[in-house]
Structure formats: structure tokens, C-alpha cells
PDB file of C-alpha atoms and ligand atoms in Angstrom:
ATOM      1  CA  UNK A   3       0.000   0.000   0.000  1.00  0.00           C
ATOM      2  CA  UNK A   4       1.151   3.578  -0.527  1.00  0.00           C
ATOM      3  CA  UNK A   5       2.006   5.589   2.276  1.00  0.00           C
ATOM      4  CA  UNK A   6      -0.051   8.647   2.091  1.00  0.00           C
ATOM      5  CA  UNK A   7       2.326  12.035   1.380  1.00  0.00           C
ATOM      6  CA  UNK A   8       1.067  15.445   2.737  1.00  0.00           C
ATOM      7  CA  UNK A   9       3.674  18.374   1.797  1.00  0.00           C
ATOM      8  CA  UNK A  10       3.690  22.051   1.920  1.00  0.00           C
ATOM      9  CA  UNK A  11       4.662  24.443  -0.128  1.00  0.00           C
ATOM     10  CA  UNK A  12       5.388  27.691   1.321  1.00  0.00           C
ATOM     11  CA  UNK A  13       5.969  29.545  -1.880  1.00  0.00           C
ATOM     12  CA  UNK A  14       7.770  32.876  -1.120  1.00  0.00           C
ATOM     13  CA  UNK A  15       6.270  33.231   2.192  1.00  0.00           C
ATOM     14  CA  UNK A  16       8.255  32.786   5.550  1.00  0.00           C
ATOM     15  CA  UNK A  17      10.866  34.971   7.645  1.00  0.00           C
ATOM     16  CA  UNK A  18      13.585  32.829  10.215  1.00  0.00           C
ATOM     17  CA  UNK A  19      11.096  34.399  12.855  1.00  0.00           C
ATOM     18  CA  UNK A  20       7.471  33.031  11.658  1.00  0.00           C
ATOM     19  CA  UNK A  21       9.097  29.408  10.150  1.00  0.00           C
ATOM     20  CA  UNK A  22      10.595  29.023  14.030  1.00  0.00           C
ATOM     21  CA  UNK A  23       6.948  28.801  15.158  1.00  0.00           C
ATOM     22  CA  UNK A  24       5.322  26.910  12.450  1.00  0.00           C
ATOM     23  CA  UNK A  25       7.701  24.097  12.162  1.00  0.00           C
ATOM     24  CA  UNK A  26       7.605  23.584  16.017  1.00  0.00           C
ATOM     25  CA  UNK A  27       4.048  23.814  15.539  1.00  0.00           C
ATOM     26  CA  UNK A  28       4.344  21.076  12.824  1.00  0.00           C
ATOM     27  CA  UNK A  29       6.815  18.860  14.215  1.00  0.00           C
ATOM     28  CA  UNK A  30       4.460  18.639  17.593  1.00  0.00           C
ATOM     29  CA  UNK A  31       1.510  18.060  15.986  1.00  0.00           C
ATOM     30  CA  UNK A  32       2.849  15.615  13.540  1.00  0.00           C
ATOM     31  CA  UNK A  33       4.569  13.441  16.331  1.00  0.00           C
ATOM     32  CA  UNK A  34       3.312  10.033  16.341  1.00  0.00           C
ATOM     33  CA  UNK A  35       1.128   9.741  13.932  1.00  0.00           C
ATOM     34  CA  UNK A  36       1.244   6.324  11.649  1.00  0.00           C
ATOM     35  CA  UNK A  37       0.737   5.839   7.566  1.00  0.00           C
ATOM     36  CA  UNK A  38       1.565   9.420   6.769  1.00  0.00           C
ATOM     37  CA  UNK A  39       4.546  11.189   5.819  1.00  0.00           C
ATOM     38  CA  UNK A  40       4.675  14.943   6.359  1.00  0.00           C
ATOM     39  CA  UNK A  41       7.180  17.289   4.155  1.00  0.00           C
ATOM     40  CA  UNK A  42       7.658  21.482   4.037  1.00  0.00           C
ATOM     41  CA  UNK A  43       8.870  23.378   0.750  1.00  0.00           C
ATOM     42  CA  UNK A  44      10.668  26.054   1.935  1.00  0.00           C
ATOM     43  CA  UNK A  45      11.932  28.861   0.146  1.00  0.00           C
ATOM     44  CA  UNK A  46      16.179  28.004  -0.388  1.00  0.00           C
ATOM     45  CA  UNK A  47      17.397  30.487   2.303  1.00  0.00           C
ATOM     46  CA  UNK A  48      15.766  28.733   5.042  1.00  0.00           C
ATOM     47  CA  UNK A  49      16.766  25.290   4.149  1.00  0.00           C
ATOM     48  CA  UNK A  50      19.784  25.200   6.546  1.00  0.00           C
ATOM     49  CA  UNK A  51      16.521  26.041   8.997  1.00  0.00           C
ATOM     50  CA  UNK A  52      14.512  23.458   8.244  1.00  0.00           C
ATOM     51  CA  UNK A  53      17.272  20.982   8.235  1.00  0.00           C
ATOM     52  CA  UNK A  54      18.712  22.353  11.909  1.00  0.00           C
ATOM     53  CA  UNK A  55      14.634  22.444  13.159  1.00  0.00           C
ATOM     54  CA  UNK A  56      13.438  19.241  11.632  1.00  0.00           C
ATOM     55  CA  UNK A  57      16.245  16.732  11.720  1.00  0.00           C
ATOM     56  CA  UNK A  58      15.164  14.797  14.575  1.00  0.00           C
ATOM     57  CA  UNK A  59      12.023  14.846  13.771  1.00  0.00           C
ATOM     58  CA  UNK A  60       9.663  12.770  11.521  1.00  0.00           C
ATOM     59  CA  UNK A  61       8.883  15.940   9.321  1.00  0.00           C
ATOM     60  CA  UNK A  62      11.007  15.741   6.048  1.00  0.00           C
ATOM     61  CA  UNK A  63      11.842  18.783   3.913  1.00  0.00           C
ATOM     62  CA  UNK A  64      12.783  20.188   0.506  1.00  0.00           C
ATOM     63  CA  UNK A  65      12.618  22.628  -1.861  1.00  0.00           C
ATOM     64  CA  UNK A  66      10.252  24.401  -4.762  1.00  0.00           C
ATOM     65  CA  UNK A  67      12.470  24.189  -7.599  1.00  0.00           C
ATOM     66  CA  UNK A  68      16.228  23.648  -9.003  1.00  0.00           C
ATOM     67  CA  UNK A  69      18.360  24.159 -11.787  1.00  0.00           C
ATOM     68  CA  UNK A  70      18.075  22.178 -14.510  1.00  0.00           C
ATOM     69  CA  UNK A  71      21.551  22.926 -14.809  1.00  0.00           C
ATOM     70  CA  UNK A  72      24.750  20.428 -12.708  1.00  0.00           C
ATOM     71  CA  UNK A  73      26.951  23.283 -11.776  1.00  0.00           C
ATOM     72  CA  UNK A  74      28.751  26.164 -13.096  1.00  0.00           C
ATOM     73  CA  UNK A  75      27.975  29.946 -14.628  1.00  0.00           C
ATOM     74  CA  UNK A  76      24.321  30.315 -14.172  1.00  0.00           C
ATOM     75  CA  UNK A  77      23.728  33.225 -11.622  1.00  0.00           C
ATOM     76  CA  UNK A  78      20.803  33.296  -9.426  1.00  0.00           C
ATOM     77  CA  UNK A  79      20.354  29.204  -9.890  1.00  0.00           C
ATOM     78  CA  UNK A  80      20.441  26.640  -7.171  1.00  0.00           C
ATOM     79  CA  UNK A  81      21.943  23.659  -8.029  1.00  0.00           C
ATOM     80  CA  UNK A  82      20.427  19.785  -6.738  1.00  0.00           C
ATOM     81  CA  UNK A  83      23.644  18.960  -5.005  1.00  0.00           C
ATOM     82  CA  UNK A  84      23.142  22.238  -3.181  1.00  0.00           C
ATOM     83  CA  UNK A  85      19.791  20.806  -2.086  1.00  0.00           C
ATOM     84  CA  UNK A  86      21.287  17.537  -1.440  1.00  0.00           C
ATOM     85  CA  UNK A  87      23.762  19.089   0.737  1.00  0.00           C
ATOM     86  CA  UNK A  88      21.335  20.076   3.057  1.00  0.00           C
ATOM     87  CA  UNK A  89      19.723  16.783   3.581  1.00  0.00           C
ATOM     88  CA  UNK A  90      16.324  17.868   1.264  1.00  0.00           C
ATOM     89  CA  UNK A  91      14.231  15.191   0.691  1.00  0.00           C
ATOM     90  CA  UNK A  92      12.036  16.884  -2.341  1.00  0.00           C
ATOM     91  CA  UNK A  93      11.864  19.535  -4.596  1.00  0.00           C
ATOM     92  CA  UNK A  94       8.498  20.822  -6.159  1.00  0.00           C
ATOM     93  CA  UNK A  95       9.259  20.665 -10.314  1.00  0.00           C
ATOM     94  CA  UNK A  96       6.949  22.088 -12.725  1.00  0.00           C
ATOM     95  CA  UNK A  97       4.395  23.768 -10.067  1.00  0.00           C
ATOM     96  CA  UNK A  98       1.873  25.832 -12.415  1.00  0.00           C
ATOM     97  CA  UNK A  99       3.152  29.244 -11.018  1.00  0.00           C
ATOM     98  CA  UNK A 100       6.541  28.679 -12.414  1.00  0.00           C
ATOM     99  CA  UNK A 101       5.258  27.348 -15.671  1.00  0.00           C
ATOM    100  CA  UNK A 102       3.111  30.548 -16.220  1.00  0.00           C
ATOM    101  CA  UNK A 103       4.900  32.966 -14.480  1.00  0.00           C
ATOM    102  CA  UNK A 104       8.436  32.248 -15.077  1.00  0.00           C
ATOM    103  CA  UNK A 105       8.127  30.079 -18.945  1.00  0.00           C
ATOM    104  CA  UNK A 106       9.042  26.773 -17.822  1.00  0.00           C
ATOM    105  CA  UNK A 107       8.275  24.538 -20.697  1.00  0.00           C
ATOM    106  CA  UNK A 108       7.531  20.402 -20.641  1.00  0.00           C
ATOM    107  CA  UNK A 109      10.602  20.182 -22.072  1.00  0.00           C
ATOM    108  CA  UNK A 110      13.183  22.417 -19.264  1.00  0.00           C
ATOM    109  CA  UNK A 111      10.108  20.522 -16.728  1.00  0.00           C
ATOM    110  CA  UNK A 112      11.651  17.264 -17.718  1.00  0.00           C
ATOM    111  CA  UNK A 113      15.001  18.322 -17.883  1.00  0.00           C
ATOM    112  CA  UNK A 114      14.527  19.396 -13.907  1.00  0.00           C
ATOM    113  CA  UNK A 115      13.141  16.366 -13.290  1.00  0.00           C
ATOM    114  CA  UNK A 116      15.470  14.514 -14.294  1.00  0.00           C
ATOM    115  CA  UNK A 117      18.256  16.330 -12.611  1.00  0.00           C
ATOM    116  CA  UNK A 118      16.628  16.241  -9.346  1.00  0.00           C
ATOM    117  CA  UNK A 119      16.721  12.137  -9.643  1.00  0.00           C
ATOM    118  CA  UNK A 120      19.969  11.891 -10.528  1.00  0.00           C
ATOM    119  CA  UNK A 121      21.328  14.153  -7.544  1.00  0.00           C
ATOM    120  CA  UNK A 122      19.055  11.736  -5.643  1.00  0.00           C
ATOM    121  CA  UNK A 123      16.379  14.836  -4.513  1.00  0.00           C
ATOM    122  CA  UNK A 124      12.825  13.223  -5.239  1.00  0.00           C
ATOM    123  CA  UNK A 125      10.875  15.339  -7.815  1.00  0.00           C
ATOM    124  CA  UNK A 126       7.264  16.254  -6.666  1.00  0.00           C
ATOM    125  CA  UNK A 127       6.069  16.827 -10.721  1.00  0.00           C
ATOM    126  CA  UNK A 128       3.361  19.219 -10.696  1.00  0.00           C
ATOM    127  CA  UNK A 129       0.694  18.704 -13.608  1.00  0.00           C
ATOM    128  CA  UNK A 130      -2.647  20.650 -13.898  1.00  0.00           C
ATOM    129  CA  UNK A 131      -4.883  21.980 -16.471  1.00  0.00           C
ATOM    130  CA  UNK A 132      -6.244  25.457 -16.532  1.00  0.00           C
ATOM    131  CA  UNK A 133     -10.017  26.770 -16.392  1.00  0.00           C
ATOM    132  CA  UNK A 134     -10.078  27.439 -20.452  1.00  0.00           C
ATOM    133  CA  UNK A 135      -8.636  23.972 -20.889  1.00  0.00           C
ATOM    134  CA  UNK A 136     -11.009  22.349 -18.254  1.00  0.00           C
ATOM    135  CA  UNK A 137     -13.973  23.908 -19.912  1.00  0.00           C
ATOM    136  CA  UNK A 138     -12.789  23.110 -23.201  1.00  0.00           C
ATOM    137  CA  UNK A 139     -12.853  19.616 -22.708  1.00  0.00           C
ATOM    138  CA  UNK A 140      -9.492  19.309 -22.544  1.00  0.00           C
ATOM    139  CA  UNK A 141      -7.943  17.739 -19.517  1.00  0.00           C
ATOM    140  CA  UNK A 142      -7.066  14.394 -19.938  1.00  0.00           C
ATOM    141  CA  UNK A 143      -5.359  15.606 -23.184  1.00  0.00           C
ATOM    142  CA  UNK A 144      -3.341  18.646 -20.804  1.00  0.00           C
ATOM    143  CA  UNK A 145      -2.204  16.168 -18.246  1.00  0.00           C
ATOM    144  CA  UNK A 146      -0.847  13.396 -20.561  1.00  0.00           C
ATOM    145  CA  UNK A 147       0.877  15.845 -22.494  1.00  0.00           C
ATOM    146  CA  UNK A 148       3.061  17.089 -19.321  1.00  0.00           C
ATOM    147  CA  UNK A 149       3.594  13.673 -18.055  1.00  0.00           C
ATOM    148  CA  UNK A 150       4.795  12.523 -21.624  1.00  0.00           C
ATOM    149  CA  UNK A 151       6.656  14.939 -21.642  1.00  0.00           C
ATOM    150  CA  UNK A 152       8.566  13.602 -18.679  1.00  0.00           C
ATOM    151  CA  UNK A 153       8.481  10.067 -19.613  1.00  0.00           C
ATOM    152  CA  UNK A 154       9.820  10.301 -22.849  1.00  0.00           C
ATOM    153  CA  UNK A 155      12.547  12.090 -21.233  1.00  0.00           C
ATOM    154  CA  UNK A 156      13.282   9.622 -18.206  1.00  0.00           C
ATOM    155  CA  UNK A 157      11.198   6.607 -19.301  1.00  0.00           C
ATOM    156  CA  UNK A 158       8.857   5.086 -16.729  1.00  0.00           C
ATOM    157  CA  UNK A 159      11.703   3.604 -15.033  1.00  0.00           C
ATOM    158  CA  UNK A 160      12.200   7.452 -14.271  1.00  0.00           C
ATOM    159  CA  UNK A 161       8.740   7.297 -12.218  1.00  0.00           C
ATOM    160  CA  UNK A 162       9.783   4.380  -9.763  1.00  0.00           C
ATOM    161  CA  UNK A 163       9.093   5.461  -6.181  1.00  0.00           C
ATOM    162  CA  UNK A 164       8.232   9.210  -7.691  1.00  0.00           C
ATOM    163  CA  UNK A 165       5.380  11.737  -7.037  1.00  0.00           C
ATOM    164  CA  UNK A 166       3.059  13.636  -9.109  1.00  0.00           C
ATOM    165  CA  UNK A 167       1.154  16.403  -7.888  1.00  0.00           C
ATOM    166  CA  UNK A 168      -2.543  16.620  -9.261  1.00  0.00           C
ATOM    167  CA  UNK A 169      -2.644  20.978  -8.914  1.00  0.00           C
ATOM    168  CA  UNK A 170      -5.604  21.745 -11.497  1.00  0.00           C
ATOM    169  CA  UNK A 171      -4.505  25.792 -11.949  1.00  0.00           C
ATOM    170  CA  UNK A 172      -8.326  27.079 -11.541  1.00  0.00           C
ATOM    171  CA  UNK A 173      -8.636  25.746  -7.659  1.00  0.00           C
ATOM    172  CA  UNK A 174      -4.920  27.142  -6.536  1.00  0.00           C
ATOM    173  CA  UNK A 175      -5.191  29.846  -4.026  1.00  0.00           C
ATOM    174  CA  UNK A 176      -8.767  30.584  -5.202  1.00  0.00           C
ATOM    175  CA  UNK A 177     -10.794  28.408  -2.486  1.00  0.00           C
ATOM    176  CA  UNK A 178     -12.161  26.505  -5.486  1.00  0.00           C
ATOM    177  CA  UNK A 179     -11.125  22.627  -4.573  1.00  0.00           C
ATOM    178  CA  UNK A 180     -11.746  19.917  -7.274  1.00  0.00           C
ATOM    179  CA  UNK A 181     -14.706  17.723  -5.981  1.00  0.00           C
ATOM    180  CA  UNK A 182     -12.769  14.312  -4.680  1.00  0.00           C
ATOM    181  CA  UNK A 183     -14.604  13.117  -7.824  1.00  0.00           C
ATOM    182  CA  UNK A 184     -13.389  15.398 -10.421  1.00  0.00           C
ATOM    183  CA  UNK A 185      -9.962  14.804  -8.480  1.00  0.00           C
ATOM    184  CA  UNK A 186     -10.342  10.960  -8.428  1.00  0.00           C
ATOM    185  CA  UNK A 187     -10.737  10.674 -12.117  1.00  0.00           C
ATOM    186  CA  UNK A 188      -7.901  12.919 -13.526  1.00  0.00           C
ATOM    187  CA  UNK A 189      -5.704  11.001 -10.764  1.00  0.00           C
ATOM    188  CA  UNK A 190      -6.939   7.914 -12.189  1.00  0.00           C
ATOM    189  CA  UNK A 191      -6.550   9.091 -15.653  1.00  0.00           C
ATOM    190  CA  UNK A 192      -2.899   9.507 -14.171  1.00  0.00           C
ATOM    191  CA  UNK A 193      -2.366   6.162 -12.511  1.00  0.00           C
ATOM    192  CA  UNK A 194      -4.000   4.498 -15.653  1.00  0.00           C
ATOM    193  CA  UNK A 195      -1.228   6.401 -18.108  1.00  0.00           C
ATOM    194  CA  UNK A 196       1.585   4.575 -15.820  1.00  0.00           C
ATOM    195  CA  UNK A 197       0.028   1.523 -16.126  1.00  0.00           C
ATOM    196  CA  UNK A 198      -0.014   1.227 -19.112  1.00  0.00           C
ATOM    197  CA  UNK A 199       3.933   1.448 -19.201  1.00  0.00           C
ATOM    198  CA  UNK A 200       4.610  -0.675 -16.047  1.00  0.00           C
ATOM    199  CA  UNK A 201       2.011  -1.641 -14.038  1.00  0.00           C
ATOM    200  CA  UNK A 202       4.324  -2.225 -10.826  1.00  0.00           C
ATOM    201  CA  UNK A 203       6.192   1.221 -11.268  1.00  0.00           C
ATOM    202  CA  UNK A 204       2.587   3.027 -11.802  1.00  0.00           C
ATOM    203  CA  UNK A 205       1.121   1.281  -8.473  1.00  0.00           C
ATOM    204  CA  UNK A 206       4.156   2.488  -6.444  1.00  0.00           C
ATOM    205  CA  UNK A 207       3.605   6.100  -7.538  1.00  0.00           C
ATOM    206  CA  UNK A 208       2.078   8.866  -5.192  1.00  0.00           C
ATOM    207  CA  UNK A 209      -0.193  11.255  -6.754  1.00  0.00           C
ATOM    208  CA  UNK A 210      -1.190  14.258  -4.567  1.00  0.00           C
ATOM    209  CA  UNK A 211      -3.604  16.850  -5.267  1.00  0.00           C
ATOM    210  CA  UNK A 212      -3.490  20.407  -4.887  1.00  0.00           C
ATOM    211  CA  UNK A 213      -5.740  23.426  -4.732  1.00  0.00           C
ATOM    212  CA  UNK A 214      -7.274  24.817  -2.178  1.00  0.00           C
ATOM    213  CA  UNK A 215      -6.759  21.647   0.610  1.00  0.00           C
ATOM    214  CA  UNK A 216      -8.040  22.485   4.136  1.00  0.00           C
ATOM    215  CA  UNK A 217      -8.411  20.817   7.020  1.00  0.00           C
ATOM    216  CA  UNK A 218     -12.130  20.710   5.811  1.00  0.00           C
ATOM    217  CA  UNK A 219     -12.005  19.165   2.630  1.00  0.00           C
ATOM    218  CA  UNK A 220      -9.165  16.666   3.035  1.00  0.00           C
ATOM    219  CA  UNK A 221     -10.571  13.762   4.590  1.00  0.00           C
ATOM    220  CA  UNK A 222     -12.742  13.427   1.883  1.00  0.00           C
ATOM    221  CA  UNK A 223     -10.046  13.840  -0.677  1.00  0.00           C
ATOM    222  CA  UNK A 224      -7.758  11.550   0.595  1.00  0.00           C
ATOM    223  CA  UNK A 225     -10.711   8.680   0.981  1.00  0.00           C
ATOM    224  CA  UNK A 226     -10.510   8.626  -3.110  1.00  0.00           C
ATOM    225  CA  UNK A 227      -8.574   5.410  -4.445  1.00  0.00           C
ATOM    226  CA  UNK A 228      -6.238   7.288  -6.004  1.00  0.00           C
ATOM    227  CA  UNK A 229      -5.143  10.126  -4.022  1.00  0.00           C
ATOM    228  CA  UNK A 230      -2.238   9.606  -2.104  1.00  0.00           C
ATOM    229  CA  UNK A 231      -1.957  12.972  -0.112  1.00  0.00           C
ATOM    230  CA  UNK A 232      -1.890  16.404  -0.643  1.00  0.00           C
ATOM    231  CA  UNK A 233       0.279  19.217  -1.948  1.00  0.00           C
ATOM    232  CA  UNK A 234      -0.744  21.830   0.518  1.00  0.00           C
ATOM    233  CA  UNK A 235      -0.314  26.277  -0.457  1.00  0.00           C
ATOM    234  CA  UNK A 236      -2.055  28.483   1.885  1.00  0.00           C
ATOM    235  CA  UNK A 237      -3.263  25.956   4.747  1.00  0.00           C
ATOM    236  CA  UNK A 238       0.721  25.000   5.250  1.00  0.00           C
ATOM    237  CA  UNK A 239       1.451  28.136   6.877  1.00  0.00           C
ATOM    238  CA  UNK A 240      -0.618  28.003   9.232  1.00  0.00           C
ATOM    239  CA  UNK A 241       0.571  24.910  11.877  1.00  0.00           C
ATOM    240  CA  UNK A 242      -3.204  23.622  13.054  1.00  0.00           C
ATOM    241  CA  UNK A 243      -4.185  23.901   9.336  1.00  0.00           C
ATOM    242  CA  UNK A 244      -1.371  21.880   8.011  1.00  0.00           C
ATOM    243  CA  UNK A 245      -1.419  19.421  11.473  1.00  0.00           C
ATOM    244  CA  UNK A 246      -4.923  18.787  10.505  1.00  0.00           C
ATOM    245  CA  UNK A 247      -4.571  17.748   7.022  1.00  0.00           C
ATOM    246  CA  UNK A 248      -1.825  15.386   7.762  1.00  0.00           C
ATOM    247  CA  UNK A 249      -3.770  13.789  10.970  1.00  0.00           C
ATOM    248  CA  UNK A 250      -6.570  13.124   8.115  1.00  0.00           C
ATOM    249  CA  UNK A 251      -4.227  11.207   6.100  1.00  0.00           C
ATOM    250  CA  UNK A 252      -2.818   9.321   9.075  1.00  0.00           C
ATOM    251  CA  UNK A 253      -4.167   5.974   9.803  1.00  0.00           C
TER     252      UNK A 253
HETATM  253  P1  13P B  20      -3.288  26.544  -2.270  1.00  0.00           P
HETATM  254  O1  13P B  20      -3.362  25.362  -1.334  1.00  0.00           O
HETATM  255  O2  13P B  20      -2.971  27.820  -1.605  1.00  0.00           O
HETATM  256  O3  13P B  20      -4.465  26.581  -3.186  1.00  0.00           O
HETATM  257  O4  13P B  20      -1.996  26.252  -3.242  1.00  0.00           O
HETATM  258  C1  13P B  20      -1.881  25.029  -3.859  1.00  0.00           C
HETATM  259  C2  13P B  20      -0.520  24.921  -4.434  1.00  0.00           C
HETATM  260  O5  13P B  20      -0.181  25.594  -5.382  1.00  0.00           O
HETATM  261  C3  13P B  20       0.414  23.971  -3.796  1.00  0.00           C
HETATM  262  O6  13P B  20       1.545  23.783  -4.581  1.00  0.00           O
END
């Protein structure tokens, strides 16, 4: 059975101050709980933080994105033996703000990917169609394009062990969630992609959603066969929030 996956993503929020509190708040809350696996994204200066706060503890921690790049002349990037150095357990690739916002492409998506394996950081690949696309019929055809985009890069080999992040771009920050069922089948369009590579790989393969998860709705997300935890914005900075979403995917 999967273990269910609950991460945050803190985006460009946080200050050493305010991520003192909430990751004591997390790592409290989080203590003993079975079948779920809690994670932060933190922005890269507080890394070294998270790693210092959270290393004896069972909350894990990463990043929101990396260089596509090894090493070398590229100012401003952040390389994924940087990450690795501090003991990060994920990095967020592909999340829709950095595809819109910043022109990532499928192509420089995969290429992250793929870096982040082989510096032995787990990707979290975000995939997610937008409100024109949704309403145009169009999602199944979105979502398989991103993720072929990966696999024909690293092969489904590439996905063994890895996690996909569900984040359809109309519910993200907007207090519009995806109805577990409208979730449950474009996570099952997902799994059923995989499968039809490698059944074995696709089975061991977490796919989270995003958009909009509260303490309210989750329970009733993560109850759908094919959601294996959540990829959590706003609710992870706030520690009861973010506590309470990962107590509903405990066991
Ligand atoms: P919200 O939970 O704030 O909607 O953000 C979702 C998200 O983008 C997580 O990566």
C-alpha cells in the first residue's frame, strides 16, 4: 500500500522568525502519527533552517524548484547537489506558477526532473490543467501531455518510487477545490497512463492533489482510491491547518 504524502509548499512566504513557530508547531503536531509522511517546501534560504529544526524529527523537507543545470555559470540558480547538501528530501518541479509565471516549458520541466533524480532529490512533478482547458474539454489531453513529456525524457523507469502532484490551476489559491470526484478521475486518468507502461512502477507512484486543501475538505479527498496525499499552499502556513490535514491522512 502507498504511504499517504502530505507536503507544503510555502511559496515565497516565511521569515527565520514566523518558520521558528510553524515548524515547532508542525513537528508537535505531527509526532506520532502512523501511515503518513509529512514534508515542508521552503523557500532556499531557510533550508539550513529546516534541516537544523526538523532533523530529529519525523517531518522531512525540501525545496520548490532547481536548476536544470549540474553546476557552473548560471547566476541566481540553485543547483540539486546544493539541495542535497542540506539533507532535502524533495523539490516541487513544474508547479503551475513557475510554468506561467516564469516560462518553464515540458521540455526544461523534464530536464529538472530529471536532474533532481539523478542528484538523488525526489521530484514532486506538478501537472494541472487550466479553467479554459477544463472547460474546453481538454484535460485528460493537458495532463498526458506534461507527463509525456517527462516520460519520454526519463522513461517510466524514471517514475519508480516518484510523485506527481494533481494541482488543477483554476482551484490554486482561489478556495475553489476539485470535488474528490473530479480529483479521483484525472488522478486515475494519471495512474492508468503509468500503467499502461509498467504496471508495478505506476502502483508504487504517489499522486497528490493540490488546490485549495483544508483541514475541511481533506478527509474526503484523501478517501478517493487514487489520491495519495496532498500538496498543501495556503493551509501549510498556518501549523493547526497543516497538522490537521496530515492527521486526516494518518491511519
Ligand atoms: P493553495 O493550497 O494555496 O491553493 O496552493 C496550492 C498549491 O499551489 C500547492 O503547490
Amino acid at each position: 500500500m502507498r504511504q499517504k504524502l502530505v507536503v507544503g509548499n510555502w511559496k515565497m512566504h516565511g521569515s527565520l522568525a514566523a518558520n521558528q513557530m510553524l515548524l515547532a508547531g508542525i513537528q508537535a503536531g505531527v509526532a506520532g502519527l502512523t501511515g503518513v509522511e509529512c514534508a515542508v517546501c521552503v523557500p532556499y534560504p531557510y533550508l539550513a533552517q529546516a534541516q537544523q529544526q526538523l532533523s530529529c524529527s519525523a517531518v522531512a523537507w525540501g525545496a520548490q524548484n532547481l536548476s536544470e543545470q549540474a553546476q557552473g555559470a548560471f547566476t541566481g540558480e540553485i543547483g540539486v547537489a546544493m539541495l542535497a547538501d542540506f539533507a532535502s528530501r524533495y523539490v516541487i518541479v513544474g508547479h503551475s506558477e513557475r510554468r506561467a509565471l516564469y516560462g518553464e516549458s515540458d521540455a526544461l520541466v523534464a530536464q529538472k526532473f530529471l536532474r533532481a533524480r539523478s542528484g538523488g532529490v525526489s521530484p514532486i512533478l506538478c501537472v494541472g490543467e487550466t479553467l479554459e482547458q477544463r472547460q474546453a474539454g481538454q484535460v485528460r489531453e493537458v495532463i498526458a501531455g506534461q507527463l509525456n513529456a517527462v516520460l519520454s525524457a526519463a522513461g517510466i523507469a524514471g517514475f519508480a518510487g516518484a510523485v506527481v502532484a494533481y494541482e488543477p490551476v483554476w482551484a490554486i489559491g482561489t478556495g475553489l477545490t476539485a470535488t474528490p470526484e473530479q480529483a479521483q478521475e484525472v488522478h486515475g486518468a494519471i495512474r492508468g497512463l503509468l500503467v499502461e507502461l509498467d504496471a508495478s512502477v505506476a502502483a508504487g507512484v504517489r499522486v497528490l492533489y493540490g488546490g485549495s486543501v483544508k483541514a475541511g475538505n481533506a478527509a474526503e479527498l484523501f478517501a478517493m482510491p487514487d489520491i495519495d496525499g496532498a500538496l498543501v499552499g495556503g493551509a501549510s502556513l498556518v501549523a493547526e491547518e497543516f497538522v490537521a490535514i496530515c492527521r486526516a491522512a494518518a491511519l
